[in-house]
Amino acid sequence: MTEPNLGGSTALGPTAFTADDYAHRMARATAAATSAGLDGVVVTPGPDLVWLTGYTPTAVTERLTMLVLAPGTEPALLVPALERGDAATAVAPPPSTCGPGATGRTRTRWPPACSGGGRRFGVSDSTWAMHVLGLQEAVPDLRLAALTRCLPMLRAVKDDAELDRLARAGAAADAAYEEIVGAPFAGRKESEVAADLDALLRRFGHEQVDFTLVASGPDGADPHHEAGERVIEHGDVVVLDFGGLLSGYGSDTTRTVVVGEPTEEVREVHEVVRRAQQAGVEAVRPGATCQDVDRAARTVIADAGYGEKFIHRTGHGIGVTTHEPPYMVEGEEQPLVPGMCFSVEPGIYLQGRFGVRIEDIVAVGPDGLGRRLNNTDRALRVVG
Ligand code: ZN
Ligand code: ZN
Ligand code: ZN
């Protein structure tokens, strides 16, 4: 990578990734596959294909689209005949067609260099079962393994241009939060506040909103409660968890607010979560592993007597999707590496009453320390 401005950004926004960037990623993926003992990877439409080529077909259908990467051969992008024109303008490897569309035609197009001898390829997690089965039928000695099982860290380490996009997404999510806390909560449905959050994320630059959870009162005790018809009342604790994609990269933030003055218990629970989240971020240091982040946050909550009430892992990676490896969870011994980017989001969930969660996206810096990409106040915010 010699171009000085490669994948950089301007005042107007990030410059587009270039064919060189994608070629570099495809080479990285091929090398990673080799070191994982694979003969290559098969990538179908979804986040892996976006990351490797920038290509999103207009429709994902029963017609197979696949990128085949293997050492010693050029990347091969096979597309349905009717997508060939679009693909040729959208993507770096010159596409060739799979035939008129049937998966069975894969036989004739599977790169000859990739055949024979019981080869083992990683395949995108989201590949339709009919295509996996069709491939196995067409190339009988081909063995396939789920890509996140064999190459979980393929997209985990972000380069500077990716980190720049993630930081922009985080800043936009922060701006959305600062606006939403100025809006009235009491007397409105969760779904109405969620719609406002969606509009704010878009206003601050997101092209896609993946989720706007608004969980008030007892709904907050369910970590994945989305937003329903419940009318938010005075005294409610409200968990706001929202994110999506900006310039193709994700945001994912959680703050917990209270409608009117909080009780002593709400203050205490919130403070425990705030300290746990801080401990999780501070656990990001050279030599630390993913599970160390989980342990650091969990210890604070357990020591405060709420260990049973923290019912999920501490975090997940983020990049071209809002949930991906690495996972900050007990048993994940993957070392943290500069360029990794993930959430730190401990919570306490009191059944039938309320929940508290605080989430920031954290990037591992060149010094191995964590740098938050969300910087709005984590204190318990009183809203109207
Ligand atoms: Zn989640
Ligand atoms: Zn979240
Ligand atoms: Zn998250």
mmCIF file of C-alpha atoms and ligand atoms in Angstrom:
data_model
loop_
_atom_site.group_PDB
_atom_site.id
_atom_site.type_symbol
_atom_site.label_atom_id
_atom_site.label_comp_id
_atom_site.label_asym_id
_atom_site.label_seq_id
_atom_site.Cartn_x
_atom_site.Cartn_y
_atom_site.Cartn_z
ATOM 1 C CA MET A 1 0.000 0.000 0.000
ATOM 2 C CA THR A 2 1.947 2.964 -1.255
ATOM 3 C CA GLU A 3 -0.693 5.566 -2.101
ATOM 4 C CA PRO A 4 -0.476 8.214 0.637
ATOM 5 C CA ASN A 5 -4.213 8.861 0.734
ATOM 6 C CA LEU A 6 -5.351 5.271 0.532
ATOM 7 C CA GLY A 7 -8.649 4.735 2.291
ATOM 8 C CA GLY A 8 -8.184 8.011 4.108
ATOM 9 C CA SER A 9 -10.832 10.599 4.704
ATOM 10 C CA THR A 10 -11.693 14.143 3.798
ATOM 11 C CA ALA A 11 -13.880 16.758 5.447
ATOM 12 C CA LEU A 12 -16.712 15.422 3.314
ATOM 13 C CA GLY A 13 -16.348 11.868 4.529
ATOM 14 C CA PRO A 14 -14.232 8.814 3.996
ATOM 15 C CA THR A 15 -12.917 8.216 0.511
ATOM 16 C CA ALA A 16 -14.063 4.985 -1.053
ATOM 17 C CA PHE A 17 -12.008 1.852 -0.625
ATOM 18 C CA THR A 18 -10.045 1.103 -3.771
ATOM 19 C CA ALA A 19 -9.569 -2.040 -5.831
ATOM 20 C CA ASP A 20 -6.134 -2.239 -4.188
ATOM 21 C CA ASP A 21 -7.691 -2.248 -0.724
ATOM 22 C CA TYR A 22 -9.933 -5.138 -1.706
ATOM 23 C CA ALA A 23 -7.088 -7.015 -3.402
ATOM 24 C CA HIS A 24 -5.119 -6.649 -0.178
ATOM 25 C CA ARG A 25 -8.021 -8.014 1.888
ATOM 26 C CA MET A 26 -8.507 -10.961 -0.471
ATOM 27 C CA ALA A 27 -4.802 -11.753 -0.189
ATOM 28 C CA ARG A 28 -5.048 -11.517 3.601
ATOM 29 C CA ALA A 29 -8.031 -13.864 3.648
ATOM 30 C CA THR A 30 -6.266 -16.372 1.410
ATOM 31 C CA ALA A 31 -3.190 -16.306 3.635
ATOM 32 C CA ALA A 32 -5.305 -16.653 6.773
ATOM 33 C CA ALA A 33 -7.117 -19.630 5.240
ATOM 34 C CA THR A 34 -3.804 -21.294 4.443
ATOM 35 C CA SER A 35 -2.499 -20.832 7.963
ATOM 36 C CA ALA A 36 -5.753 -22.237 9.329
ATOM 37 C CA GLY A 37 -5.180 -25.401 7.289
ATOM 38 C CA LEU A 38 -7.843 -24.609 4.690
ATOM 39 C CA ASP A 39 -7.465 -24.853 0.933
ATOM 40 C CA GLY A 40 -9.429 -21.655 0.452
ATOM 41 C CA VAL A 41 -12.670 -19.877 1.174
ATOM 42 C CA VAL A 42 -16.047 -19.619 -0.536
ATOM 43 C CA VAL A 43 -17.824 -16.354 0.158
ATOM 44 C CA THR A 44 -21.451 -15.642 -0.741
ATOM 45 C CA PRO A 45 -23.344 -12.328 -0.454
ATOM 46 C CA GLY A 46 -23.219 -10.819 3.020
ATOM 47 C CA PRO A 47 -20.726 -9.046 5.252
ATOM 48 C CA ASP A 48 -17.725 -11.156 4.226
ATOM 49 C CA LEU A 49 -18.313 -10.410 0.545
ATOM 50 C CA VAL A 50 -18.808 -6.702 1.268
ATOM 51 C CA TRP A 51 -15.571 -6.599 3.236
ATOM 52 C CA LEU A 52 -13.598 -8.542 0.623
ATOM 53 C CA THR A 53 -14.942 -6.918 -2.537
ATOM 54 C CA GLY A 54 -17.351 -4.083 -1.707
ATOM 55 C CA TYR A 55 -19.966 -5.974 -3.699
ATOM 56 C CA THR A 56 -23.602 -6.310 -2.671
ATOM 57 C CA PRO A 57 -25.787 -7.891 -5.362
ATOM 58 C CA THR A 58 -29.133 -6.183 -5.846
ATOM 59 C CA ALA A 59 -30.939 -9.361 -4.866
ATOM 60 C CA VAL A 60 -29.820 -12.476 -3.024
ATOM 61 C CA THR A 61 -31.696 -15.335 -4.583
ATOM 62 C CA GLU A 62 -31.726 -19.024 -5.329
ATOM 63 C CA ARG A 63 -29.164 -18.129 -7.985
ATOM 64 C CA LEU A 64 -25.697 -18.594 -6.583
ATOM 65 C CA THR A 65 -23.197 -15.739 -6.314
ATOM 66 C CA MET A 66 -19.840 -16.730 -4.847
ATOM 67 C CA LEU A 67 -16.270 -15.566 -4.515
ATOM 68 C CA VAL A 68 -13.685 -18.342 -4.424
ATOM 69 C CA LEU A 69 -10.280 -17.556 -2.923
ATOM 70 C CA ALA A 70 -7.478 -20.100 -2.981
ATOM 71 C CA PRO A 71 -3.690 -19.789 -2.951
ATOM 72 C CA GLY A 72 -2.053 -19.891 -6.360
ATOM 73 C CA THR A 73 -5.201 -18.869 -8.257
ATOM 74 C CA GLU A 74 -6.765 -15.507 -9.056
ATOM 75 C CA PRO A 75 -9.856 -14.655 -6.996
ATOM 76 C CA ALA A 76 -12.891 -15.983 -8.894
ATOM 77 C CA LEU A 77 -16.230 -14.252 -8.613
ATOM 78 C CA LEU A 78 -19.054 -16.344 -10.032
ATOM 79 C CA VAL A 79 -22.368 -14.597 -10.544
ATOM 80 C CA PRO A 80 -25.685 -15.388 -12.226
ATOM 81 C CA ALA A 81 -25.686 -14.334 -15.871
ATOM 82 C CA LEU A 82 -28.270 -11.642 -15.245
ATOM 83 C CA GLU A 83 -26.089 -9.999 -12.546
ATOM 84 C CA ARG A 84 -22.920 -10.015 -14.604
ATOM 85 C CA GLY A 85 -23.254 -6.475 -15.921
ATOM 86 C CA ASP A 86 -23.892 -4.989 -12.482
ATOM 87 C CA ALA A 87 -21.127 -7.033 -10.905
ATOM 88 C CA ALA A 88 -18.604 -6.003 -13.532
ATOM 89 C CA THR A 89 -19.052 -2.327 -12.681
ATOM 90 C CA ALA A 90 -19.269 -2.867 -8.916
ATOM 91 C CA VAL A 91 -16.438 -5.183 -8.088
ATOM 92 C CA ALA A 92 -12.736 -5.750 -8.606
ATOM 93 C CA PRO A 93 -12.309 -9.405 -9.641
ATOM 94 C CA PRO A 94 -13.823 -9.673 -13.142
ATOM 95 C CA PRO A 95 -16.953 -11.760 -12.629
ATOM 96 C CA SER A 96 -17.701 -14.834 -14.637
ATOM 97 C CA THR A 97 -21.072 -16.485 -14.783
ATOM 98 C CA CYS A 98 -22.243 -19.584 -12.986
ATOM 99 C CA GLY A 99 -24.488 -20.430 -15.900
ATOM 100 C CA PRO A 100 -28.183 -19.686 -16.286
ATOM 101 C CA GLY A 101 -28.674 -19.845 -12.570
ATOM 102 C CA ALA A 102 -29.143 -23.323 -11.224
ATOM 103 C CA THR A 103 -26.824 -24.312 -8.405
ATOM 104 C CA GLY A 104 -26.257 -27.596 -10.234
ATOM 105 C CA ARG A 105 -24.322 -25.657 -12.856
ATOM 106 C CA THR A 106 -21.702 -24.931 -10.237
ATOM 107 C CA ARG A 107 -19.970 -28.083 -11.426
ATOM 108 C CA THR A 108 -18.864 -26.490 -14.662
ATOM 109 C CA ARG A 109 -17.690 -23.279 -13.047
ATOM 110 C CA TRP A 110 -16.023 -24.391 -9.837
ATOM 111 C CA PRO A 111 -12.427 -23.267 -10.465
ATOM 112 C CA PRO A 112 -10.601 -26.352 -11.791
ATOM 113 C CA ALA A 113 -7.534 -25.369 -9.751
ATOM 114 C CA CYS A 114 -9.660 -25.794 -6.631
ATOM 115 C CA SER A 115 -10.839 -29.320 -7.361
ATOM 116 C CA GLY A 116 -9.673 -32.718 -6.290
ATOM 117 C CA GLY A 117 -8.081 -34.385 -3.338
ATOM 118 C CA GLY A 118 -10.656 -33.803 -0.593
ATOM 119 C CA ARG A 119 -10.077 -30.125 -0.352
ATOM 120 C CA ARG A 120 -11.417 -28.208 2.612
ATOM 121 C CA PHE A 121 -12.839 -24.705 2.179
ATOM 122 C CA GLY A 122 -14.309 -22.262 4.645
ATOM 123 C CA VAL A 123 -17.766 -21.036 3.609
ATOM 124 C CA SER A 124 -19.629 -17.891 4.716
ATOM 125 C CA ASP A 125 -21.908 -18.501 7.693
ATOM 126 C CA SER A 126 -24.865 -16.989 5.872
ATOM 127 C CA THR A 127 -24.604 -19.103 2.714
ATOM 128 C CA TRP A 128 -27.991 -20.588 1.948
ATOM 129 C CA ALA A 129 -28.205 -24.298 2.759
ATOM 130 C CA MET A 130 -29.349 -24.999 -0.827
ATOM 131 C CA HIS A 131 -26.107 -23.555 -2.140
ATOM 132 C CA VAL A 132 -23.935 -25.447 0.338
ATOM 133 C CA LEU A 133 -25.710 -28.662 -0.564
ATOM 134 C CA GLY A 134 -25.521 -27.831 -4.271
ATOM 135 C CA LEU A 135 -21.779 -27.227 -4.021
ATOM 136 C CA GLN A 136 -21.230 -30.498 -2.201
ATOM 137 C CA GLU A 137 -23.187 -32.320 -4.869
ATOM 138 C CA ALA A 138 -21.360 -30.571 -7.707
ATOM 139 C CA VAL A 139 -17.881 -31.013 -6.217
ATOM 140 C CA PRO A 140 -18.177 -34.336 -4.387
ATOM 141 C CA ASP A 141 -14.868 -34.392 -2.552
ATOM 142 C CA LEU A 142 -15.179 -30.782 -1.393
ATOM 143 C CA ARG A 143 -15.384 -30.374 2.373
ATOM 144 C CA LEU A 144 -16.885 -27.166 3.756
ATOM 145 C CA ALA A 145 -16.533 -25.590 7.190
ATOM 146 C CA ALA A 146 -18.276 -22.528 8.655
ATOM 147 C CA LEU A 147 -16.058 -19.495 8.167
ATOM 148 C CA THR A 148 -16.472 -18.060 11.677
ATOM 149 C CA ARG A 149 -15.530 -21.454 13.116
ATOM 150 C CA CYS A 150 -12.303 -21.751 11.139
ATOM 151 C CA LEU A 151 -11.425 -18.059 10.589
ATOM 152 C CA PRO A 152 -13.208 -16.184 13.381
ATOM 153 C CA MET A 153 -10.724 -13.309 13.353
ATOM 154 C CA LEU A 154 -10.781 -12.735 9.570
ATOM 155 C CA ARG A 155 -12.326 -9.264 9.822
ATOM 156 C CA ALA A 156 -11.515 -8.592 13.489
ATOM 157 C CA VAL A 157 -8.426 -6.403 13.114
ATOM 158 C CA LYS A 158 -9.357 -3.125 11.488
ATOM 159 C CA ASP A 159 -7.008 -0.891 9.536
ATOM 160 C CA ASP A 160 -6.856 2.884 9.984
ATOM 161 C CA ALA A 161 -9.437 3.590 7.294
ATOM 162 C CA GLU A 162 -11.869 1.179 8.931
ATOM 163 C CA LEU A 163 -11.212 2.630 12.388
ATOM 164 C CA ASP A 164 -11.870 6.101 10.978
ATOM 165 C CA ARG A 165 -15.288 4.931 9.743
ATOM 166 C CA LEU A 166 -16.071 3.264 13.063
ATOM 167 C CA ALA A 167 -15.131 6.469 14.901
ATOM 168 C CA ARG A 168 -17.445 8.478 12.633
ATOM 169 C CA ALA A 169 -20.274 6.036 13.287
ATOM 170 C CA GLY A 170 -19.637 6.295 17.030
ATOM 171 C CA ALA A 171 -19.628 10.097 16.945
ATOM 172 C CA ALA A 172 -22.918 10.099 15.033
ATOM 173 C CA ALA A 173 -24.475 7.765 17.613
ATOM 174 C CA ASP A 174 -23.251 10.112 20.339
ATOM 175 C CA ALA A 175 -24.898 13.059 18.590
ATOM 176 C CA ALA A 176 -28.175 11.109 18.327
ATOM 177 C CA TYR A 177 -28.066 10.383 22.063
ATOM 178 C CA GLU A 178 -27.435 14.019 22.964
ATOM 179 C CA GLU A 179 -30.543 14.959 20.973
ATOM 180 C CA ILE A 180 -32.833 12.234 22.253
ATOM 181 C CA VAL A 181 -32.267 13.059 25.924
ATOM 182 C CA GLY A 182 -33.646 16.533 25.231
ATOM 183 C CA ALA A 183 -36.929 15.043 24.011
ATOM 184 C CA PRO A 184 -39.841 14.179 26.314
ATOM 185 C CA PHE A 185 -40.069 10.542 27.453
ATOM 186 C CA ALA A 186 -42.947 10.490 29.953
ATOM 187 C CA GLY A 187 -46.294 9.829 28.287
ATOM 188 C CA ARG A 188 -44.833 8.550 25.022
ATOM 189 C CA LYS A 189 -44.716 4.993 23.754
ATOM 190 C CA GLU A 190 -41.379 3.216 23.573
ATOM 191 C CA SER A 191 -41.998 2.802 19.848
ATOM 192 C CA GLU A 192 -42.286 6.572 19.404
ATOM 193 C CA VAL A 193 -38.956 7.239 21.101
ATOM 194 C CA ALA A 194 -37.460 4.421 19.000
ATOM 195 C CA ALA A 195 -38.721 6.066 15.807
ATOM 196 C CA ASP A 196 -37.097 9.343 16.913
ATOM 197 C CA LEU A 197 -33.804 7.549 17.548
ATOM 198 C CA ASP A 198 -33.982 5.959 14.120
ATOM 199 C CA ALA A 199 -34.528 9.347 12.481
ATOM 200 C CA LEU A 200 -31.676 10.911 14.497
ATOM 201 C CA LEU A 201 -29.198 8.201 13.536
ATOM 202 C CA ARG A 202 -30.071 8.802 9.895
ATOM 203 C CA ARG A 203 -29.915 12.573 10.317
ATOM 204 C CA PHE A 204 -26.389 12.231 11.716
ATOM 205 C CA GLY A 205 -25.266 10.182 8.740
ATOM 206 C CA HIS A 206 -26.247 6.535 9.185
ATOM 207 C CA GLU A 207 -27.387 4.976 5.928
ATOM 208 C CA GLN A 208 -28.779 1.961 7.787
ATOM 209 C CA VAL A 209 -30.301 1.599 11.262
ATOM 210 C CA ASP A 210 -30.045 -1.924 12.652
ATOM 211 C CA PHE A 211 -31.806 -1.490 16.003
ATOM 212 C CA THR A 212 -33.288 1.148 18.290
ATOM 213 C CA LEU A 213 -34.134 -0.597 21.557
ATOM 214 C CA VAL A 214 -36.181 1.444 24.001
ATOM 215 C CA ALA A 215 -36.876 -0.654 27.083
ATOM 216 C CA SER A 216 -38.708 1.154 29.870
ATOM 217 C CA GLY A 217 -39.448 0.024 33.402
ATOM 218 C CA PRO A 218 -39.892 -3.776 33.569
ATOM 219 C CA ASP A 219 -39.169 -4.065 29.813
ATOM 220 C CA GLY A 220 -35.584 -3.029 30.621
ATOM 221 C CA ALA A 221 -35.050 -6.289 32.495
ATOM 222 C CA ASP A 222 -35.063 -8.065 29.104
ATOM 223 C CA PRO A 223 -31.744 -7.249 27.421
ATOM 224 C CA HIS A 224 -33.135 -7.728 23.926
ATOM 225 C CA HIS A 225 -36.535 -6.119 24.386
ATOM 226 C CA GLU A 226 -36.897 -3.932 21.307
ATOM 227 C CA ALA A 227 -39.529 -1.237 21.635
ATOM 228 C CA GLY A 228 -43.175 -1.827 22.209
ATOM 229 C CA GLU A 229 -46.444 -0.120 22.943
ATOM 230 C CA ARG A 230 -45.703 0.486 26.596
ATOM 231 C CA VAL A 231 -46.191 4.119 27.566
ATOM 232 C CA ILE A 232 -43.186 5.450 29.444
ATOM 233 C CA GLU A 233 -44.064 6.712 32.907
ATOM 234 C CA HIS A 234 -42.576 9.128 35.388
ATOM 235 C CA GLY A 235 -40.023 7.247 37.506
ATOM 236 C CA ASP A 236 -39.147 4.720 34.767
ATOM 237 C CA VAL A 237 -35.617 3.646 34.104
ATOM 238 C CA VAL A 238 -35.203 3.455 30.298
ATOM 239 C CA VAL A 239 -32.498 1.510 28.456
ATOM 240 C CA LEU A 240 -31.661 2.989 25.021
ATOM 241 C CA ASP A 241 -29.566 0.733 22.771
ATOM 242 C CA PHE A 242 -29.156 1.847 19.190
ATOM 243 C CA GLY A 243 -26.914 1.443 16.191
ATOM 244 C CA GLY A 244 -26.510 0.898 12.496
ATOM 245 C CA LEU A 245 -24.102 1.536 9.670
ATOM 246 C CA LEU A 246 -22.438 4.781 8.599
ATOM 247 C CA SER A 247 -20.165 4.636 5.564
ATOM 248 C CA GLY A 248 -20.551 0.877 5.828
ATOM 249 C CA TYR A 249 -19.302 0.589 9.437
ATOM 250 C CA GLY A 250 -21.224 0.045 12.634
ATOM 251 C CA SER A 251 -22.270 1.968 15.696
ATOM 252 C CA ASP A 252 -23.765 0.355 18.812
ATOM 253 C CA THR A 253 -24.298 2.379 21.976
ATOM 254 C CA THR A 254 -26.320 1.945 25.123
ATOM 255 C CA ARG A 255 -27.202 4.514 27.735
ATOM 256 C CA THR A 256 -29.677 4.198 30.568
ATOM 257 C CA VAL A 257 -31.750 7.233 31.549
ATOM 258 C CA VAL A 258 -34.359 7.850 34.226
ATOM 259 C CA VAL A 259 -37.583 9.818 33.896
ATOM 260 C CA GLY A 260 -37.468 12.232 36.823
ATOM 261 C CA GLU A 261 -35.386 11.877 39.968
ATOM 262 C CA PRO A 262 -34.042 8.344 40.478
ATOM 263 C CA THR A 263 -34.476 6.297 43.640
ATOM 264 C CA GLU A 264 -31.437 5.423 45.734
ATOM 265 C CA GLU A 265 -31.560 1.848 44.386
ATOM 266 C CA VAL A 266 -31.592 2.995 40.767
ATOM 267 C CA ARG A 267 -28.613 5.247 41.465
ATOM 268 C CA GLU A 268 -26.738 2.400 43.102
ATOM 269 C CA VAL A 269 -27.404 -0.155 40.351
ATOM 270 C CA HIS A 270 -26.475 2.351 37.674
ATOM 271 C CA GLU A 271 -23.240 3.206 39.466
ATOM 272 C CA VAL A 272 -22.290 -0.485 39.699
ATOM 273 C CA VAL A 273 -22.826 -0.882 35.943
ATOM 274 C CA ARG A 274 -20.891 2.310 35.230
ATOM 275 C CA ARG A 275 -17.920 1.042 37.279
ATOM 276 C CA ALA A 276 -18.146 -2.380 35.637
ATOM 277 C CA GLN A 277 -18.103 -0.827 32.184
ATOM 278 C CA GLN A 278 -15.110 1.322 33.134
ATOM 279 C CA ALA A 279 -13.301 -1.767 34.453
ATOM 280 C CA GLY A 280 -14.028 -3.596 31.184
ATOM 281 C CA VAL A 281 -12.542 -0.757 29.141
ATOM 282 C CA GLU A 282 -9.493 -0.543 31.424
ATOM 283 C CA ALA A 283 -8.924 -4.287 31.061
ATOM 284 C CA VAL A 284 -7.965 -3.616 27.440
ATOM 285 C CA ARG A 285 -4.195 -3.574 27.666
ATOM 286 C CA PRO A 286 -1.235 -5.343 26.075
ATOM 287 C CA GLY A 287 -1.318 -9.062 26.766
ATOM 288 C CA ALA A 288 -5.000 -9.135 27.705
ATOM 289 C CA THR A 289 -7.450 -11.577 26.140
ATOM 290 C CA CYS A 290 -11.120 -11.229 25.277
ATOM 291 C CA GLN A 291 -12.172 -13.091 28.406
ATOM 292 C CA ASP A 292 -10.171 -10.682 30.583
ATOM 293 C CA VAL A 293 -12.527 -7.891 29.493
ATOM 294 C CA ASP A 294 -15.531 -9.988 30.473
ATOM 295 C CA ARG A 295 -13.973 -10.959 33.795
ATOM 296 C CA ALA A 296 -13.071 -7.387 34.714
ATOM 297 C CA ALA A 297 -16.599 -6.112 34.155
ATOM 298 C CA ARG A 298 -18.255 -9.162 35.700
ATOM 299 C CA THR A 299 -16.133 -9.009 38.858
ATOM 300 C CA VAL A 300 -17.356 -5.502 39.669
ATOM 301 C CA ILE A 301 -20.978 -6.585 39.302
ATOM 302 C CA ALA A 302 -20.481 -9.817 41.245
ATOM 303 C CA ASP A 303 -18.679 -8.009 44.066
ATOM 304 C CA ALA A 304 -21.647 -5.656 44.376
ATOM 305 C CA GLY A 305 -23.936 -8.678 44.795
ATOM 306 C CA TYR A 306 -25.565 -8.597 41.349
ATOM 307 C CA GLY A 307 -23.573 -11.387 39.678
ATOM 308 C CA GLU A 308 -26.701 -13.434 38.895
ATOM 309 C CA LYS A 309 -28.316 -10.419 37.280
ATOM 310 C CA PHE A 310 -25.683 -9.943 34.567
ATOM 311 C CA ILE A 311 -27.034 -12.502 32.146
ATOM 312 C CA HIS A 312 -25.085 -11.983 28.924
ATOM 313 C CA ARG A 313 -21.532 -11.729 27.610
ATOM 314 C CA THR A 314 -19.722 -8.405 28.022
ATOM 315 C CA GLY A 315 -19.229 -7.580 24.366
ATOM 316 C CA HIS A 316 -18.975 -8.390 20.689
ATOM 317 C CA GLY A 317 -16.909 -7.211 17.756
ATOM 318 C CA ILE A 318 -18.171 -4.610 15.317
ATOM 319 C CA GLY A 319 -17.176 -3.647 11.791
ATOM 320 C CA VAL A 320 -19.161 -4.041 8.571
ATOM 321 C CA THR A 321 -21.792 -5.659 10.826
ATOM 322 C CA THR A 322 -22.962 -4.611 14.277
ATOM 323 C CA HIS A 323 -22.393 -8.063 15.875
ATOM 324 C CA GLU A 324 -19.374 -10.180 14.912
ATOM 325 C CA PRO A 325 -16.282 -11.829 16.429
ATOM 326 C CA PRO A 326 -14.380 -11.346 18.674
ATOM 327 C CA TYR A 327 -16.677 -11.978 21.635
ATOM 328 C CA MET A 328 -15.816 -10.708 25.112
ATOM 329 C CA VAL A 329 -16.869 -13.817 26.965
ATOM 330 C CA GLU A 330 -15.484 -16.312 29.470
ATOM 331 C CA GLY A 331 -13.537 -18.999 27.592
ATOM 332 C CA GLU A 332 -12.508 -16.761 24.692
ATOM 333 C CA GLU A 333 -8.744 -16.756 25.011
ATOM 334 C CA GLN A 334 -8.103 -14.800 21.823
ATOM 335 C CA PRO A 335 -5.533 -12.095 22.666
ATOM 336 C CA LEU A 336 -6.566 -8.513 22.048
ATOM 337 C CA VAL A 337 -4.682 -7.022 19.102
ATOM 338 C CA PRO A 338 -4.285 -3.368 18.072
ATOM 339 C CA GLY A 339 -7.052 -2.596 15.571
ATOM 340 C CA MET A 340 -9.678 -4.839 17.151
ATOM 341 C CA CYS A 341 -12.925 -3.055 17.795
ATOM 342 C CA PHE A 342 -15.714 -4.298 20.062
ATOM 343 C CA SER A 343 -18.409 -3.353 22.530
ATOM 344 C CA VAL A 344 -18.074 -3.297 26.312
ATOM 345 C CA GLU A 345 -21.646 -3.515 27.583
ATOM 346 C CA PRO A 346 -22.261 -4.948 31.032
ATOM 347 C CA GLY A 347 -25.759 -4.757 32.490
ATOM 348 C CA ILE A 348 -27.881 -5.627 35.506
ATOM 349 C CA TYR A 349 -31.420 -6.911 34.943
ATOM 350 C CA LEU A 350 -33.923 -6.949 37.811
ATOM 351 C CA GLN A 351 -36.874 -9.102 36.694
ATOM 352 C CA GLY A 352 -40.203 -7.322 36.660
ATOM 353 C CA ARG A 353 -38.640 -4.017 37.691
ATOM 354 C CA PHE A 354 -35.922 -2.432 35.554
ATOM 355 C CA GLY A 355 -32.596 -2.928 33.812
ATOM 356 C CA VAL A 356 -29.420 -0.899 33.403
ATOM 357 C CA ARG A 357 -26.840 -1.313 30.654
ATOM 358 C CA ILE A 358 -24.024 0.929 29.482
ATOM 359 C CA GLU A 359 -22.272 0.215 26.186
ATOM 360 C CA ASP A 360 -19.445 1.839 24.307
ATOM 361 C CA ILE A 361 -17.469 0.716 21.303
ATOM 362 C CA VAL A 362 -13.799 0.369 22.154
ATOM 363 C CA ALA A 363 -10.902 0.166 19.703
ATOM 364 C CA VAL A 364 -7.565 -1.331 20.709
ATOM 365 C CA GLY A 365 -4.945 1.353 20.032
ATOM 366 C CA PRO A 366 -1.379 0.884 18.765
ATOM 367 C CA ASP A 367 -0.262 0.944 22.432
ATOM 368 C CA GLY A 368 -2.628 -1.939 23.214
ATOM 369 C CA LEU A 369 -4.883 0.246 25.345
ATOM 370 C CA GLY A 370 -8.609 0.703 24.797
ATOM 371 C CA ARG A 371 -9.898 3.894 23.228
ATOM 372 C CA ARG A 372 -13.629 4.548 23.376
ATOM 373 C CA LEU A 373 -15.381 5.538 20.155
ATOM 374 C CA ASN A 374 -18.398 6.716 22.164
ATOM 375 C CA ASN A 375 -17.845 9.639 24.403
ATOM 376 C CA THR A 376 -21.211 10.875 25.646
ATOM 377 C CA ASP A 377 -21.622 11.098 29.392
ATOM 378 C CA ARG A 378 -22.150 7.728 31.054
ATOM 379 C CA ALA A 379 -23.688 9.240 34.183
ATOM 380 C CA LEU A 380 -27.344 8.471 34.925
ATOM 381 C CA ARG A 381 -29.188 11.107 32.907
ATOM 382 C CA VAL A 382 -32.477 12.497 34.178
ATOM 383 C CA VAL A 383 -34.954 13.066 31.331
ATOM 384 C CA GLY A 384 -38.396 14.613 31.201
HETATM 385 ZN ZN ZN B 1 -27.106 -7.795 21.361
HETATM 386 ZN ZN ZN B 2 -26.089 -2.402 21.776
HETATM 387 ZN ZN ZN B 3 -23.779 -4.333 21.447
#
